[in-house]
mmCIF file of C-alpha atoms in Angstrom:
data_model
loop_
_atom_site.group_PDB
_atom_site.id
_atom_site.type_symbol
_atom_site.label_atom_id
_atom_site.label_comp_id
_atom_site.label_asym_id
_atom_site.label_seq_id
_atom_site.Cartn_x
_atom_site.Cartn_y
_atom_site.Cartn_z
ATOM 1 C CA MET A 294 100.219 68.358 40.533
ATOM 2 C CA PRO A 295 98.294 71.010 42.491
ATOM 3 C CA ALA A 296 96.700 73.912 40.716
ATOM 4 C CA PRO A 297 98.752 77.100 40.708
ATOM 5 C CA GLN A 298 97.750 79.645 43.320
ATOM 6 C CA PRO A 299 96.852 83.157 42.261
ATOM 7 C CA PRO A 300 99.426 85.725 43.335
ATOM 8 C CA THR A 301 98.693 87.542 46.582
ATOM 9 C CA PRO A 302 99.088 91.288 46.842
ATOM 10 C CA ALA A 303 102.203 92.572 48.560
ATOM 11 C CA PRO A 304 101.692 93.661 52.167
ATOM 12 C CA THR A 305 101.305 97.364 52.661
ATOM 13 C CA PRO A 306 104.331 99.061 54.198
ATOM 14 C CA PRO A 307 103.954 100.457 57.721
ATOM 15 C CA PRO A 308 103.064 104.127 57.938
ATOM 16 C CA SER A 309 105.954 106.535 58.104
ATOM 17 C CA ALA A 310 106.856 108.341 61.307
ATOM 18 C CA GLU A 311 105.344 111.532 59.928
ATOM 19 C CA ALA A 312 102.010 109.831 59.280
ATOM 20 C CA ARG A 313 101.868 108.481 62.857
ATOM 21 C CA GLN A 314 102.319 111.904 64.438
ATOM 22 C CA PRO A 315 99.142 113.784 65.359
ATOM 23 C CA SER A 316 98.408 117.016 63.607
ATOM 24 C CA GLY A 317 100.030 120.193 64.905
ATOM 25 C CA ALA A 318 96.987 121.473 66.806
ATOM 26 C CA ALA A 319 96.277 118.108 68.422
ATOM 27 C CA ALA A 320 99.895 117.718 69.526
ATOM 28 C CA ARG A 321 99.967 121.204 71.057
ATOM 29 C CA ILE A 322 96.815 120.479 73.064
ATOM 30 C CA ALA A 323 97.421 116.836 73.980
ATOM 31 C CA GLY A 324 100.847 117.286 75.579
ATOM 32 C CA PRO A 325 99.873 119.757 78.316
ATOM 33 C CA VAL A 326 96.543 118.006 78.949
ATOM 34 C CA VAL A 327 98.200 114.634 79.505
ATOM 35 C CA THR A 328 100.845 116.228 81.725
ATOM 36 C CA GLY A 329 98.199 118.018 83.800
ATOM 37 C CA LEU A 330 96.193 114.822 84.188
ATOM 38 C CA GLY A 331 99.355 113.010 85.257
ATOM 39 C CA TYR A 332 100.014 115.590 87.963
ATOM 40 C CA ALA A 333 96.393 115.385 89.153
ATOM 41 C CA VAL A 334 96.622 111.594 89.385
ATOM 42 C CA LEU A 335 99.839 111.872 91.400
ATOM 43 C CA LEU A 336 98.137 114.194 93.881
ATOM 44 C CA VAL A 337 95.219 111.775 94.288
ATOM 45 C CA VAL A 338 97.628 108.853 94.688
ATOM 46 C CA GLY A 339 99.481 110.785 97.404
ATOM 47 C CA ILE A 340 96.237 111.428 99.273
ATOM 48 C CA SER A 341 95.245 107.767 98.976
ATOM 49 C CA VAL A 342 98.624 106.555 100.216
ATOM 50 C CA GLY A 343 98.440 109.012 103.104
ATOM 51 C CA LEU A 344 95.028 107.753 104.182
ATOM 52 C CA GLY A 345 95.955 104.084 103.830
ATOM 53 C CA GLY A 346 99.362 104.529 105.421
ATOM 54 C CA SER A 347 97.862 106.357 108.385
ATOM 55 C CA VAL A 348 95.490 103.480 109.020
ATOM 56 C CA LEU A 349 98.470 101.119 108.785
ATOM 57 C CA ALA A 350 100.386 103.263 111.272
ATOM 58 C CA GLY A 351 97.375 103.129 113.584
ATOM 59 C CA TRP A 352 97.542 99.343 113.430
ATOM 60 C CA LEU A 353 101.266 99.487 114.118
ATOM 61 C CA SER A 354 100.551 101.424 117.315
ATOM 62 C CA TYR A 355 98.463 98.500 118.570
ATOM 63 C CA LEU A 356 101.258 96.117 117.621
ATOM 64 C CA TRP A 357 103.726 98.386 119.412
ATOM 65 C CA GLN A 358 101.877 97.788 122.696
ATOM 66 C CA ALA A 359 102.231 93.990 122.393
ATOM 67 C CA GLY A 360 105.703 93.811 123.917
ATOM 68 C CA MET A 361 109.235 93.501 122.579
ATOM 69 C CA ALA A 362 108.386 91.165 119.703
ATOM 70 C CA GLY A 363 105.541 93.423 118.592
ATOM 71 C CA GLN A 364 107.786 96.467 118.787
ATOM 72 C CA ALA A 365 110.412 94.778 116.636
ATOM 73 C CA VAL A 366 107.853 93.808 113.999
ATOM 74 C CA ALA A 367 106.310 97.289 114.069
ATOM 75 C CA ALA A 368 109.714 98.961 113.685
ATOM 76 C CA VAL A 369 110.640 96.798 110.689
ATOM 77 C CA ALA A 370 107.244 97.410 109.096
ATOM 78 C CA LEU A 371 107.615 101.146 109.688
ATOM 79 C CA LEU A 372 111.014 101.181 107.992
ATOM 80 C CA GLY A 373 109.456 99.408 105.021
ATOM 81 C CA VAL A 374 106.601 101.913 104.823
ATOM 82 C CA VAL A 375 108.980 104.886 104.965
ATOM 83 C CA ALA A 376 111.195 103.310 102.290
ATOM 84 C CA VAL A 377 108.163 102.826 100.034
ATOM 85 C CA LEU A 378 107.168 106.478 100.552
ATOM 86 C CA PHE A 379 110.655 107.601 99.547
ATOM 87 C CA ALA A 380 110.800 105.305 96.525
ATOM 88 C CA GLY A 381 107.306 106.267 95.387
ATOM 89 C CA CYS A 382 108.024 109.994 95.435
ATOM 90 C CA ARG A 383 111.352 109.488 93.674
ATOM 91 C CA ALA A 384 109.699 107.325 91.014
ATOM 92 C CA ALA A 385 106.949 109.894 90.478
ATOM 93 C CA GLY A 386 109.521 112.655 90.056
ATOM 94 C CA TRP A 387 111.561 110.538 87.665
ATOM 95 C CA GLY A 388 108.480 109.555 85.678
ATOM 96 C CA MET A 389 107.258 113.118 85.280
ATOM 97 C CA GLY A 390 110.760 114.512 84.865
ATOM 98 C CA SER A 391 110.372 117.259 87.453
ATOM 99 C CA ARG A 392 110.385 118.029 91.146
ATOM 100 C CA LEU A 393 106.699 118.829 90.883
ATOM 101 C CA GLY A 394 106.145 115.181 89.977
ATOM 102 C CA ALA A 395 107.758 114.179 93.275
ATOM 103 C CA GLY A 396 106.247 117.055 95.229
ATOM 104 C CA LEU A 397 102.577 116.473 94.450
ATOM 105 C CA PRO A 398 102.380 112.951 95.924
ATOM 106 C CA ALA A 399 104.363 114.248 98.898
ATOM 107 C CA LEU A 400 101.922 117.133 99.297
ATOM 108 C CA GLY A 401 98.918 114.809 99.034
ATOM 109 C CA TRP A 402 100.447 112.398 101.550
ATOM 110 C CA GLY A 403 101.174 115.228 103.981
ATOM 111 C CA ALA A 404 97.681 116.696 103.658
ATOM 112 C CA ALA A 405 96.065 113.324 104.323
ATOM 113 C CA VAL A 406 98.285 112.556 107.307
ATOM 114 C CA PHE A 407 97.812 115.964 108.893
ATOM 115 C CA SER A 408 94.064 115.705 108.447
ATOM 116 C CA LEU A 409 94.129 112.468 110.455
ATOM 117 C CA ILE A 410 96.167 113.766 113.390
ATOM 118 C CA ALA A 411 93.650 116.459 114.231
ATOM 119 C CA MET A 412 92.242 116.309 117.728
ATOM 120 C CA THR A 413 88.488 116.174 118.161
ATOM 121 C CA SER A 414 86.353 116.236 121.285
ATOM 122 C CA GLY A 415 86.369 112.430 121.206
ATOM 123 C CA GLY A 416 90.172 112.191 121.000
ATOM 124 C CA ASP A 417 92.615 111.513 118.202
ATOM 125 C CA ILE A 418 91.181 110.411 114.895
ATOM 126 C CA VAL A 419 93.588 107.768 113.561
ATOM 127 C CA LEU A 420 97.144 108.632 114.552
ATOM 128 C CA THR A 421 97.433 108.654 118.316
ATOM 129 C CA SER A 422 100.270 109.935 120.469
ATOM 130 C CA THR A 423 102.363 106.772 120.434
ATOM 131 C CA VAL A 424 106.029 106.499 119.560
ATOM 132 C CA ILE A 425 105.423 104.522 116.381
ATOM 133 C CA ASP A 426 102.884 107.059 115.103
ATOM 134 C CA TYR A 427 105.306 109.922 115.705
ATOM 135 C CA CYS A 428 108.008 107.934 113.909
ATOM 136 C CA TYR A 429 105.614 107.408 110.988
ATOM 137 C CA LEU A 430 104.770 111.103 110.863
ATOM 138 C CA PHE A 431 108.281 112.521 111.124
ATOM 139 C CA GLY A 432 109.986 109.670 109.265
ATOM 140 C CA GLY A 433 107.485 109.982 106.433
ATOM 141 C CA LEU A 434 107.929 113.753 106.280
ATOM 142 C CA ALA A 435 111.698 113.309 106.128
ATOM 143 C CA ALA A 436 111.417 110.606 103.452
ATOM 144 C CA VAL A 437 109.142 112.558 101.116
ATOM 145 C CA GLY A 438 111.075 115.778 101.722
ATOM 146 C CA ILE A 439 114.392 114.156 100.864
ATOM 147 C CA ALA A 440 112.820 112.485 97.830
ATOM 148 C CA VAL A 441 111.619 115.841 96.503
ATOM 149 C CA VAL A 442 114.970 117.536 97.107
ATOM 150 C CA LEU A 443 116.945 114.712 95.459
ATOM 151 C CA THR A 444 114.761 114.746 92.340
ATOM 152 C CA GLU A 445 116.352 116.561 89.421
ATOM 153 C CA PRO A 446 114.560 119.783 88.478
ATOM 154 C CA GLY A 447 112.642 119.699 85.230
ATOM 155 C CA PRO A 448 113.466 121.620 82.064
#
């Protein structure tokens, strides 16, 4: 017969909901700080997507010049890019619970795109005057604009 085991202490109960909440001062400071950081990140993400998407649109303009098959592939890819822009702005607005959440990535995207269509003495920077680049510019503006308008306003 094995030796009897000593009794083990009972497990401690989980902390109550009140104990898990931060103190009053910390909660008042943390909420707005986290929200502000979230909005700042969305603006940076919008700028990054605008820069990367503009380079992609520049590549699509080369594909556009490859004939009918290239134009078909470029058009399908452009529709996908515009759909992702729309969905991303809608998701950002839903996640932040406000139109500002959808508007900041749209603003960052627009600022990045417009900075890359500027004309220099050497010519266009990234987005040239091709049909597919104009479709990216105006289709993207329409997509992010509609996404911002369709987002429910915050409290």
